[in-house]
CSV table of C-alpha atoms and ligand atoms in Angstrom, one decimal:
chain,number,residue,atom,x,y,z
A,273,MET,CA,0.2,0.3,0.2
A,274,HIS,CA,1.2,3.3,-0.8
A,275,GLU,CA,0.3,6.7,0.5
A,276,GLU,CA,0.5,10.4,0.7
A,277,CYS,CA,0.7,12.2,3.7
A,278,GLY,CA,0.5,15.5,5.7
A,279,VAL,CA,1.6,15.3,9.5
A,280,VAL,CA,1.8,17.8,12.1
A,281,GLY,CA,3.1,17.9,16.0
A,282,VAL,CA,1.8,21.0,18.1
A,283,SER,CA,3.3,21.0,22.3
A,284,PHE,CA,2.4,23.7,23.8
A,285,LYS,CA,4.1,25.6,26.8
A,286,ASP,CA,0.6,26.1,28.6
A,287,GLU,CA,-2.8,25.4,28.9
A,288,ALA,CA,-3.3,26.8,25.3
A,289,PRO,CA,-5.6,24.7,22.8
A,290,ALA,CA,-3.3,22.4,20.5
A,291,ALA,CA,-6.3,21.1,18.2
A,292,LEU,CA,-7.3,24.3,17.2
A,293,SER,CA,-3.8,25.3,15.9
A,294,ILE,CA,-3.3,21.8,14.6
A,295,TYR,CA,-6.3,21.9,12.9
A,296,TYR,CA,-5.4,25.1,11.1
A,297,ALA,CA,-2.2,23.3,10.5
A,298,LEU,CA,-4.2,20.2,8.7
A,299,TYR,CA,-5.7,22.7,6.2
A,300,ALA,CA,-2.3,23.6,5.3
A,301,LEU,CA,-1.3,19.8,4.3
A,302,GLN,CA,-4.7,19.1,2.6
A,303,HIS,CA,-2.7,18.8,-0.5
A,304,ARG,CA,-0.6,15.9,1.0
A,305,GLY,CA,-4.1,14.0,1.9
A,306,GLN,CA,-7.8,14.5,1.1
A,307,GLU,CA,-9.2,10.9,2.0
A,308,SER,CA,-9.2,11.3,5.5
A,309,ALA,CA,-7.9,13.2,8.8
A,310,GLY,CA,-7.4,13.0,12.3
A,311,ILE,CA,-6.2,15.1,14.8
A,312,THR,CA,-5.6,13.3,19.0
A,313,VAL,CA,-4.2,15.6,21.4
A,314,HIS,CA,-3.5,14.9,25.0
A,315,ASP,CA,-4.1,16.7,28.6
A,316,GLY,CA,-2.0,15.6,31.0
A,317,THR,CA,-4.4,12.8,32.0
A,318,GLN,CA,-6.0,12.4,28.9
A,319,VAL,CA,-5.7,10.7,25.2
A,320,ARG,CA,-8.4,12.2,23.1
A,321,THR,CA,-8.6,11.2,18.8
A,322,LEU,CA,-10.7,12.3,16.1
A,323,LYS,CA,-10.6,10.9,13.2
A,324,GLY,CA,-12.2,10.5,10.2
A,325,MET,CA,-12.8,9.9,5.9
A,326,GLY,CA,-13.1,12.9,4.1
A,327,LEU,CA,-11.5,16.0,4.0
A,328,VAL,CA,-10.3,18.2,7.1
A,329,PRO,CA,-13.9,20.6,6.7
A,330,ASP,CA,-15.6,17.2,6.3
A,331,VAL,CA,-14.3,15.9,10.0
A,332,PHE,CA,-13.8,18.0,12.3
A,333,ASN,CA,-16.8,21.4,13.2
A,334,ARG,CA,-16.2,23.4,15.8
A,335,GLY,CA,-17.3,21.8,18.8
A,336,ASP,CA,-15.3,18.7,17.6
A,337,ILE,CA,-12.5,21.3,17.9
A,338,GLN,CA,-13.0,22.3,21.3
A,339,LYS,CA,-13.9,18.8,22.8
A,340,LEU,CA,-10.1,18.2,21.8
A,341,LYS,CA,-9.2,19.3,25.0
A,342,GLY,CA,-5.1,19.2,25.7
A,343,HIS,CA,-2.1,21.4,25.4
A,344,VAL,CA,-0.3,18.8,22.5
A,345,GLY,CA,-1.0,16.9,20.2
A,346,ILE,CA,-0.6,15.7,16.5
A,347,GLY,CA,-2.4,15.9,13.2
A,348,HIS,CA,-2.7,13.9,10.1
A,349,VAL,CA,-4.3,13.8,6.9
A,350,ARG,CA,-3.8,10.7,4.4
A,351,TYR,CA,-4.5,9.9,0.6
A,352,SER,CA,-4.3,6.7,-0.6
A,353,THR,CA,-5.6,4.8,-4.1
A,354,THR,CA,-4.3,1.6,-3.4
A,355,GLY,CA,-7.4,0.1,-2.3
A,356,GLY,CA,-6.8,1.3,1.7
A,357,SER,CA,-9.4,3.7,1.7
A,358,LYS,CA,-11.3,2.3,5.1
A,359,ILE,CA,-11.5,4.2,8.5
A,360,GLU,CA,-9.1,1.7,10.1
A,361,ASN,CA,-6.6,3.2,8.5
A,362,CYS,CA,-6.8,6.7,9.3
A,363,GLN,CA,-4.4,8.4,11.3
A,364,PRO,CA,-3.2,9.0,13.9
A,365,LEU,CA,-2.7,4.9,15.3
A,366,LEU,CA,-3.9,4.8,19.1
A,367,VAL,CA,-2.7,2.0,21.0
A,368,SER,CA,-2.4,1.2,24.6
A,369,PHE,CA,0.1,-0.4,26.8
A,370,LYS,CA,0.8,-1.5,30.3
A,371,SER,CA,2.1,1.8,30.9
A,372,GLY,CA,-0.1,4.2,28.7
A,373,THR,CA,-0.7,4.9,25.2
A,374,ILE,CA,1.1,5.7,22.1
A,375,ALA,CA,-0.7,7.7,19.3
A,376,ILE,CA,1.6,8.3,15.9
A,377,ALA,CA,0.7,10.2,12.7
A,378,HIS,CA,3.1,8.3,10.1
A,379,ASN,CA,4.2,9.9,6.4
A,380,GLY,CA,6.2,7.9,3.8
A,381,ASN,CA,6.3,4.3,3.2
A,382,LEU,CA,8.5,0.7,5.0
A,383,VAL,CA,10.0,-1.7,2.6
A,384,ASN,CA,10.6,-4.1,5.3
A,385,SER,CA,7.2,-3.4,6.7
A,386,LYS,CA,5.8,-7.2,5.7
A,387,GLU,CA,8.8,-8.7,7.3
A,388,LEU,CA,7.9,-6.8,10.0
A,389,ARG,CA,4.6,-7.3,10.3
A,390,ALA,CA,5.4,-11.2,10.2
A,391,GLU,CA,7.1,-11.7,12.6
A,392,LEU,CA,5.1,-9.2,14.9
A,393,GLU,CA,2.4,-11.5,14.0
A,394,LYS,CA,4.7,-14.4,15.1
A,395,GLU,CA,5.3,-13.7,18.1
A,396,GLY,CA,1.4,-13.4,19.0
A,397,ARG,CA,0.9,-9.4,17.8
A,398,ILE,CA,-2.7,-9.3,16.7
A,399,PHE,CA,-3.1,-6.3,13.5
A,400,LEU,CA,-6.5,-3.8,13.1
A,401,SER,CA,-5.2,-2.2,10.0
A,402,GLU,CA,-3.4,-3.2,7.1
A,403,SER,CA,-0.9,0.2,7.2
A,404,ASP,CA,2.9,0.1,8.0
A,405,THR,CA,2.4,2.1,10.8
A,406,GLU,CA,0.9,-0.3,13.1
A,407,VAL,CA,3.7,-2.0,12.2
A,408,ILE,CA,6.0,0.9,13.9
A,409,ALA,CA,3.8,0.8,16.7
A,410,HIS,CA,4.1,-2.6,17.8
A,411,LEU,CA,7.8,-2.1,17.3
A,412,LEU,CA,7.9,0.7,19.5
A,413,VAL,CA,5.6,-0.1,22.2
A,414,LYS,CA,7.0,-3.2,22.7
A,415,ARG,CA,10.5,-1.2,23.5
A,416,LEU,CA,8.8,0.4,25.2
A,417,MET,CA,7.9,-1.9,28.4
A,418,HIS,CA,11.8,-2.6,28.4
A,419,SER,CA,13.4,0.8,28.0
A,420,GLU,CA,13.1,4.5,27.8
A,421,LEU,CA,11.5,6.2,25.4
A,422,GLU,CA,15.0,8.0,23.8
A,423,ASP,CA,17.0,4.2,23.5
A,424,ALA,CA,13.1,2.6,22.9
A,425,VAL,CA,13.3,4.7,19.1
A,426,ARG,CA,17.1,3.9,19.1
A,427,GLU,CA,15.9,0.8,19.1
A,428,LEU,CA,13.3,1.0,16.5
A,429,MET,CA,15.2,2.6,13.6
A,430,LYS,CA,16.8,-0.3,13.0
A,431,ARG,CA,14.5,-2.0,12.4
A,432,LEU,CA,13.1,0.1,9.7
A,433,VAL,CA,13.8,1.0,6.1
A,434,GLY,CA,11.9,3.0,4.5
A,435,SER,CA,10.6,6.7,4.6
A,436,TYR,CA,9.4,8.2,7.4
A,437,SER,CA,8.4,11.3,9.5
A,438,LEU,CA,6.8,10.8,12.3
A,439,ALA,CA,4.6,12.6,15.2
A,440,ILE,CA,4.0,10.4,18.3
A,441,LEU,CA,2.8,11.4,21.8
A,442,VAL,CA,3.9,9.4,24.2
A,443,ASP,CA,1.0,9.9,26.7
A,444,ASN,CA,1.6,13.8,27.0
A,445,LYS,CA,5.5,13.8,25.1
A,446,LEU,CA,5.3,15.0,21.5
A,447,VAL,CA,8.3,13.0,19.6
A,448,VAL,CA,9.4,13.5,16.3
A,449,VAL,CA,11.1,11.0,14.4
A,450,ARG,CA,12.4,11.5,10.4
A,451,ASP,CA,14.3,8.7,8.6
A,452,PRO,CA,18.1,8.6,8.4
A,453,LEU,CA,17.5,9.1,4.4
A,454,GLY,CA,14.9,12.2,4.9
A,455,ILE,CA,13.6,11.0,2.2
A,456,LYS,CA,9.8,13.0,3.3
A,457,PRO,CA,9.9,16.2,4.3
A,458,LEU,CA,9.5,17.7,7.9
A,459,CYS,CA,11.0,21.0,9.6
A,460,LEU,CA,10.7,22.9,13.0
A,461,GLY,CA,8.7,25.9,14.1
A,462,GLN,CA,8.8,28.6,16.6
A,463,ILE,CA,4.4,29.0,17.4
A,464,ASP,CA,3.4,31.9,20.4
A,465,ASN,CA,4.6,30.0,23.5
A,466,GLY,CA,4.8,26.7,22.3
A,467,TYR,CA,6.5,24.7,19.1
A,468,VAL,CA,5.4,22.6,15.9
A,469,VAL,CA,6.7,20.4,13.3
A,470,ALA,CA,4.9,19.7,10.5
A,471,SER,CA,5.6,17.9,7.2
A,472,GLU,CA,5.7,21.7,4.9
A,473,SER,CA,7.0,24.7,6.5
A,474,ALA,CA,3.9,26.2,5.1
A,475,ALA,CA,1.8,24.8,7.6
A,476,ILE,CA,3.7,26.9,10.1
A,477,ASP,CA,3.2,30.3,7.5
A,478,ILE,CA,-0.3,29.9,8.4
A,479,LEU,CA,-0.1,29.6,12.4
A,480,ASN,CA,1.8,32.8,12.5
A,481,GLY,CA,5.2,30.9,13.1
A,482,GLN,CA,8.8,31.3,12.8
A,483,LEU,CA,11.0,28.5,10.7
A,484,ILE,CA,13.6,27.9,12.7
A,485,ARG,CA,14.8,24.6,10.5
A,486,ASP,CA,14.3,20.8,8.8
A,487,VAL,CA,14.5,18.1,11.7
A,488,ALA,CA,17.1,16.5,10.2
A,489,PRO,CA,17.9,13.0,8.5
A,490,GLY,CA,17.8,10.6,11.3
A,491,GLU,CA,17.0,13.4,14.4
A,492,MET,CA,14.7,12.7,17.5
A,493,ILE,CA,13.3,16.7,19.7
A,494,ILE,CA,11.3,15.4,22.2
A,495,PHE,CA,9.0,18.5,23.6
A,496,SER,CA,8.5,18.6,26.9
A,497,ASN,CA,7.0,22.0,29.2
A,498,GLY,CA,7.4,24.1,26.3
A,499,SER,CA,10.9,23.8,25.1
A,500,TYR,CA,12.4,19.8,23.1
A,501,GLU,CA,15.3,17.8,22.8
A,502,SER,CA,17.3,16.8,19.9
A,503,LYS,CA,19.1,13.8,19.6
A,504,GLN,CA,20.5,12.2,16.8
A,505,LEU,CA,19.9,9.0,16.6
A,506,VAL,CA,21.4,7.6,13.1
A,507,ARG,CA,23.7,9.4,11.3
A,508,SER,CA,24.0,8.5,7.3
A,509,ARG,CA,26.7,9.1,5.3
A,510,ASN,CA,24.0,10.8,2.7
A,511,TYR,CA,20.1,12.0,2.9
A,512,ALA,CA,17.7,11.0,0.0
A,513,HIS,CA,15.0,13.9,-0.4
A,514,CYS,CA,12.4,12.9,-2.6
A,515,VAL,CA,12.1,14.7,-5.9
A,516,PHE,CA,9.0,15.0,-6.6
A,517,GLU,CA,7.7,16.3,-3.6
A,518,TYR,CA,9.7,19.4,-5.6
A,519,ILE,CA,8.2,18.5,-8.9
A,520,TYR,CA,5.2,18.4,-8.0
A,521,PHE,CA,3.5,16.5,-3.9
A,522,ALA,CA,4.7,19.7,-1.9
A,523,ARG,CA,3.2,23.5,-1.7
A,524,PRO,CA,5.2,26.2,-3.9
A,525,ASP,CA,5.4,28.5,-0.6
A,526,SER,CA,7.2,24.9,1.9
A,527,VAL,CA,10.9,25.3,2.0
A,528,ILE,CA,12.0,21.8,2.0
A,529,ASP,CA,15.0,20.7,3.4
A,530,GLY,CA,16.3,24.4,2.8
A,531,HIS,CA,15.1,24.9,-0.9
A,532,LEU,CA,12.1,26.9,-1.3
A,533,VAL,CA,9.8,24.9,-3.4
A,534,TYR,CA,8.8,27.8,-5.8
A,535,ASP,CA,12.6,28.8,-7.0
A,536,ALA,CA,13.8,25.5,-7.6
A,537,ARG,CA,10.2,24.9,-10.2
A,538,MET,CA,10.9,28.4,-11.8
A,539,ARG,CA,14.7,27.8,-12.2
A,540,ILE,CA,13.4,23.7,-13.7
A,541,GLY,CA,10.8,25.8,-16.1
A,542,MET,CA,14.1,28.0,-17.1
A,543,THR,CA,16.5,24.9,-17.8
A,544,LEU,CA,13.8,22.8,-19.4
A,545,PHE,CA,13.2,25.8,-22.2
A,546,GLU,CA,17.3,25.7,-22.3
A,547,GLU,CA,16.8,21.0,-22.5
A,548,HIS,CA,14.2,21.4,-24.8
A,549,PRO,CA,13.5,25.5,-26.8
A,550,VAL,CA,11.3,25.5,-29.4
A,551,ASN,CA,9.5,28.8,-31.1
A,552,ALA,CA,6.1,29.5,-30.2
A,553,GLU,CA,3.8,32.1,-29.4
A,554,ILE,CA,2.5,31.6,-26.2
A,555,VAL,CA,3.6,28.9,-23.1
A,556,SER,CA,0.7,27.9,-21.6
A,557,PRO,CA,0.2,25.5,-18.1
A,558,VAL,CA,-1.7,22.9,-17.1
A,559,PRO,CA,-3.2,24.7,-14.0
A,560,ASP,CA,-2.3,24.2,-11.6
A,561,SER,CA,0.2,22.1,-11.4
A,562,GLY,CA,2.7,23.4,-14.8
A,563,ILE,CA,2.1,27.0,-13.2
A,564,THR,CA,5.8,27.9,-12.0
A,565,TYR,CA,6.8,26.1,-14.0
A,566,ALA,CA,5.3,27.6,-17.3
A,567,ILE,CA,6.3,31.1,-15.7
A,568,GLY,CA,10.3,29.9,-15.4
A,569,PHE,CA,10.1,28.9,-19.4
A,570,SER,CA,8.5,32.3,-20.1
A,571,LYS,CA,10.3,34.8,-17.8
A,572,ARG,CA,14.1,32.3,-19.9
A,573,SER,CA,12.5,32.3,-23.4
A,574,GLY,CA,10.5,35.4,-23.5
A,575,ILE,CA,7.9,34.2,-24.8
A,576,ASP,CA,4.8,35.2,-23.7
A,577,TYR,CA,2.9,33.7,-20.9
A,578,MET,CA,-1.0,33.2,-21.4
A,579,GLU,CA,-3.8,30.7,-20.0
A,580,GLY,CA,-4.9,28.8,-22.5
A,581,LEU,CA,-6.8,26.6,-19.6
A,582,MET,CA,-8.6,26.8,-16.0
A,583,LYS,CA,-9.7,24.8,-14.1
A,584,ASN,CA,-12.9,24.2,-11.9
A,585,ARG,CA,-11.4,24.7,-8.0
A,586,TYR,CA,-14.2,23.0,-6.7
A,587,ILE,CA,-15.1,19.7,-8.1
A,588,GLY,CA,-13.6,17.5,-6.1
A,589,ARG,CA,-14.2,14.1,-6.4
A,590,THR,CA,-17.4,14.7,-8.3
A,591,PHE,CA,-19.6,11.5,-9.7
A,592,ILE,CA,-19.5,11.5,-13.6
A,593,MET,CA,-22.2,9.0,-14.9
A,594,PRO,CA,-21.2,7.3,-17.4
A,595,GLY,CA,-22.1,7.9,-21.0
A,596,GLN,CA,-20.9,7.9,-24.2
A,597,ASP,CA,-18.7,11.3,-23.4
A,598,MET,CA,-18.3,10.7,-20.0
A,599,ARG,CA,-14.5,10.9,-20.6
A,600,GLU,CA,-14.8,14.7,-22.2
A,601,THR,CA,-17.3,15.4,-19.3
A,602,ALA,CA,-14.9,14.8,-17.1
A,603,VAL,CA,-12.1,16.7,-18.7
A,604,ARG,CA,-14.2,19.5,-19.1
A,605,LEU,CA,-15.6,20.2,-15.7
A,606,LYS,CA,-12.1,20.5,-14.1
A,607,LEU,CA,-10.8,22.2,-17.2
A,608,ASN,CA,-11.9,23.9,-19.5
A,609,THR,CA,-10.5,26.2,-23.1
A,610,ILE,CA,-10.9,29.7,-22.9
A,611,LYS,CA,-11.3,29.3,-26.5
A,612,PRO,CA,-9.6,32.8,-27.9
A,613,ASN,CA,-5.9,33.0,-26.4
A,614,ILE,CA,-5.2,29.2,-27.9
A,615,GLN,CA,-7.3,29.4,-30.9
A,616,GLY,CA,-5.2,29.3,-34.1
A,617,LYS,CA,-2.6,29.2,-32.0
A,618,SER,CA,0.8,27.2,-31.5
A,619,ILE,CA,1.8,27.1,-27.9
A,620,VAL,CA,4.0,26.3,-25.7
A,621,LEU,CA,2.2,23.4,-22.8
A,622,VAL,CA,3.6,22.9,-19.9
A,623,ASP,CA,3.3,19.9,-17.1
A,624,ASP,CA,4.6,18.9,-14.2
A,625,SER,CA,5.5,15.0,-14.8
A,626,ILE,CA,3.4,12.5,-16.7
A,627,VAL,CA,2.6,9.8,-15.5
A,628,ARG,CA,0.1,7.8,-17.4
A,629,GLY,CA,0.0,9.6,-20.0
A,630,THR,CA,-4.2,10.1,-19.7
A,631,THR,CA,-4.0,14.1,-18.2
A,632,SER,CA,-2.1,15.2,-21.3
A,633,ARG,CA,-3.4,13.1,-24.0
A,634,ARG,CA,-6.9,14.9,-22.7
A,635,ILE,CA,-5.6,18.3,-22.1
A,636,ILE,CA,-4.7,18.5,-25.6
A,637,ASN,CA,-7.0,16.3,-27.5
A,638,LEU,CA,-9.5,19.4,-26.0
A,639,MET,CA,-7.1,22.0,-26.7
A,640,ARG,CA,-7.3,20.9,-31.3
A,641,LYS,CA,-10.6,21.2,-30.1
A,642,SER,CA,-10.3,24.4,-29.4
A,643,GLY,CA,-8.5,25.0,-32.3
A,644,THR,CA,-4.6,25.1,-31.6
A,645,ARG,CA,-2.3,24.6,-34.4
A,646,GLU,CA,0.4,23.2,-32.7
A,647,ILE,CA,1.0,22.3,-29.2
A,648,HIS,CA,4.2,21.6,-28.0
A,649,MET,CA,3.8,19.5,-24.8
A,650,ARG,CA,7.6,20.5,-22.6
A,651,VAL,CA,7.6,18.2,-19.1
A,652,ALA,CA,9.1,19.7,-15.9
A,653,SER,CA,10.7,15.9,-14.7
A,654,PRO,CA,12.1,12.7,-16.8
A,655,PRO,CA,10.0,10.5,-18.2
A,656,ILE,CA,9.3,8.5,-14.8
A,657,ILE,CA,10.0,4.7,-15.3
A,658,SER,CA,9.6,3.4,-11.9
A,659,PRO,CA,6.9,3.0,-9.3
A,660,CYS,CA,7.7,4.2,-5.6
A,661,TYR,CA,8.4,2.8,-2.9
A,662,LEU,CA,8.4,5.3,-0.7
A,663,GLY,CA,5.9,6.9,-0.7
A,664,ILE,CA,4.2,8.1,-3.3
A,665,ASP,CA,0.9,7.2,-4.7
A,666,MET,CA,1.7,6.8,-8.0
A,667,ALA,CA,1.0,4.5,-10.4
A,668,THR,CA,2.7,0.7,-10.8
A,669,ARG,CA,4.9,-0.2,-13.4
A,670,GLU,CA,2.6,-1.2,-16.1
A,671,GLU,CA,0.7,1.8,-16.2
A,672,LEU,CA,4.0,4.2,-16.4
A,673,VAL,CA,3.4,5.4,-19.7
A,674,ALA,CA,8.2,5.9,-20.2
A,675,ALA,CA,7.7,2.1,-18.9
A,676,HIS,CA,7.6,1.2,-22.3
A,677,LYS,CA,7.9,4.0,-24.7
A,678,ALA,CA,10.6,6.1,-25.4
A,679,VAL,CA,9.9,9.9,-26.2
A,680,LYS,CA,8.9,9.5,-29.6
A,681,GLY,CA,6.0,6.9,-28.5
A,682,VAL,CA,4.7,8.4,-25.6
A,683,GLU,CA,4.5,12.3,-28.2
A,684,ALA,CA,2.4,10.4,-30.5
A,685,LEU,CA,0.6,8.6,-27.5
A,686,ILE,CA,-0.4,12.1,-26.3
A,687,ASN,CA,-0.9,13.7,-29.8
A,688,ALA,CA,1.9,15.7,-29.0
A,689,ASP,CA,3.7,18.1,-32.3
A,690,SER,CA,7.0,18.1,-30.0
A,691,LEU,CA,7.7,16.7,-26.3
A,692,GLY,CA,10.5,17.3,-24.1
A,693,TYR,CA,11.2,15.8,-20.6
A,694,LEU,CA,14.1,18.1,-18.1
A,695,SER,CA,16.8,15.5,-17.9
A,696,VAL,CA,17.6,14.3,-14.5
A,697,ASP,CA,20.2,16.5,-14.1
A,698,GLY,CA,18.8,19.5,-15.5
A,699,LEU,CA,16.0,18.6,-12.6
A,700,VAL,CA,19.3,18.6,-9.8
A,701,LYS,CA,20.5,21.3,-10.6
A,702,SER,CA,17.2,23.3,-11.0
A,703,ILE,CA,16.0,21.9,-7.7
A,704,GLY,CA,20.5,23.1,-5.7
A,705,ILE,CA,20.7,19.6,-3.7
A,706,PRO,CA,23.5,16.9,-5.1
A,707,LEU,CA,22.4,13.7,-7.0
A,708,ASP,CA,23.6,11.8,-4.1
A,709,ASP,CA,21.3,13.3,-1.3
A,710,LEU,CA,18.2,12.9,-3.4
A,711,CYS,CA,16.1,9.5,-4.2
A,712,VAL,CA,15.6,9.4,-7.8
A,713,GLY,CA,14.4,6.3,-7.7
A,714,CYS,CA,10.6,6.6,-10.7
A,715,LEU,CA,13.1,8.5,-13.2
A,716,THR,CA,16.5,6.2,-12.8
A,717,GLY,CA,15.0,3.0,-11.4
A,718,VAL,CA,17.9,3.3,-8.7
A,719,TYR,CA,16.6,3.7,-5.3
A,720,PRO,CA,18.5,4.6,-1.9
A,721,VAL,CA,17.5,1.6,-0.8
A,722,GLU,CA,17.6,-2.5,-1.1
A,723,ILE,CA,13.9,-3.5,-2.8
A,724,PRO,CA,13.7,-7.2,-4.0
A,725,GLY,CA,13.4,-7.1,-7.3
A,726,GLU,CA,15.0,-3.2,-8.1
A,727,GLN,CA,18.6,-2.0,-8.2
A,728,CYS,CA,20.6,0.5,-5.4
A,729,ALA,CA,22.6,2.7,-5.4
A,730,ARG,CA,24.7,2.9,-2.5
A,731,ARG,CA,26.1,-0.1,-0.3
A,732,GLN,CA,23.4,-0.4,2.3
A,733,LEU,CA,24.8,0.8,5.4
A,734,LYS,CA,23.5,-2.4,7.6
A,735,LEU,CA,21.0,-1.4,10.4
A,736,SER,CA,23.7,-2.2,13.0
A,737,GLU,CA,25.6,-0.3,12.1
A,738,PHE,CA,23.8,2.5,12.2
B,839,AMP,P1,-1.0,11.1,-16.1
B,839,AMP,O1,-0.2,11.2,-16.8
B,839,AMP,O2,-3.5,10.7,-16.5
B,839,AMP,O3,-1.0,9.6,-15.0
B,839,AMP,O4,-1.0,12.6,-14.8
B,839,AMP,C1,-0.3,13.3,-14.0
B,839,AMP,C2,-1.0,14.0,-14.1
B,839,AMP,O5,-1.3,13.5,-12.3
B,839,AMP,C3,0.5,15.3,-13.6
B,839,AMP,O6,0.6,16.2,-14.8
B,839,AMP,C4,0.5,15.5,-12.3
B,839,AMP,O7,-0.4,16.7,-11.7
B,839,AMP,C5,-0.8,14.7,-11.8
B,839,AMP,N1,0.1,14.0,-10.7
B,839,AMP,C6,1.2,12.8,-10.6
B,839,AMP,N2,1.5,12.9,-9.3
B,839,AMP,C7,0.2,12.0,-9.2
B,839,AMP,C8,0.3,11.7,-8.0
B,839,AMP,N3,1.1,11.6,-7.8
B,839,AMP,N4,-0.9,11.9,-7.1
B,839,AMP,C9,-1.9,12.6,-8.0
B,839,AMP,N5,-1.8,12.8,-9.0
B,839,AMP,C10,-0.3,13.0,-9.5
């Protein structure tokens, strides 16, 4: 099961209600998951959780937030398309055990959860959900029975392979952990009277907070009584920050691992023109994912930026009745052309990525129907040729169009007059993080951790070497 998620943790010094801040932060992270949302808080004696399916405003109302009393807490938004759309998989995951309770919010994906789960099941442990977060919960509880918190988390990290940015409540203590490779983002900020940790800095901004820094890969931070203590539990020689956060997933107003996503996307747009120059009358984005790239492309090329497509922002999960032109209705509900802007023109169409190719094909078809003369597709990522095992819900290898077709083949399939993808070098240079510190598994098929049947980039640090 592949998941994309957003996590948040808030710890206040006094009795300020954490739930309200978590609720706002989850709004800021809504793009990271629209399937379920949850908040768990602790007031010093009691833990309270509310979670449910849907968007943040579907799950919580004002009364709910008021009832979630506590000065410390965590929150989660979750998105999963691969069969895991069930209430049991909603987070935070709450577990009570002999010496207390823990609640976990997890962003990422373990690649060894099957083995760990089998091992735990052999010991007689029972699982209620499909999620790898429950594996983490069991392993942590098991260690907390015998060890102090720091040792328990250190031991836990030795067992986990994959991506994990975790916000954990151990009774009324907020603990956050980022995997040693720093695959998924996690950052720390100061807010009035306390601290916030969130998947993206945009969540800190909306709480009027200050971004302090990223949580370091392999770092654990424990918050209590208005202060925090950091422990670097594991140190890896190189990191593996997910490139797809920069390409598609993160908000452009977030700063991830020291890089403003907007700037990276602007530079990518410029590099895209340098790598695939073209003569055209206007540059148009696929909204919203292509906008910043198209601006960068326009700046560098001198070709006018003009919108040719308009997105309906209220589309949500519309039910489309099956019928003859169901597909076209579905596309038009979501995107419509601004006909006079594109009719008879030669256009550079910019989008962030092509995954299955369906979206590009439909959009180009729509534009041709509106009379566009030439469509030169420019894509802000290299061809996606391999699946993601580390937390981006992409597609299977069979579904990835670039896994089976060369550029000319994809060009023909989407019916573009020309197609240009950004190179891996161009991407890395534009982001500004060395290749050795990025995960580019989806673009190269070479991964930063061992995955059965796939190639691995590095000599793996044995877990015992951590
Ligand atoms: P398609 O090629 O039809 O599979 O869709 C590609 C489009 O989906 C891209 O233009 C992206 O904007 C968007 N996209 C890429 N990755 C994801 C993802 N992991 N989840 C949701 N949408 C995505």
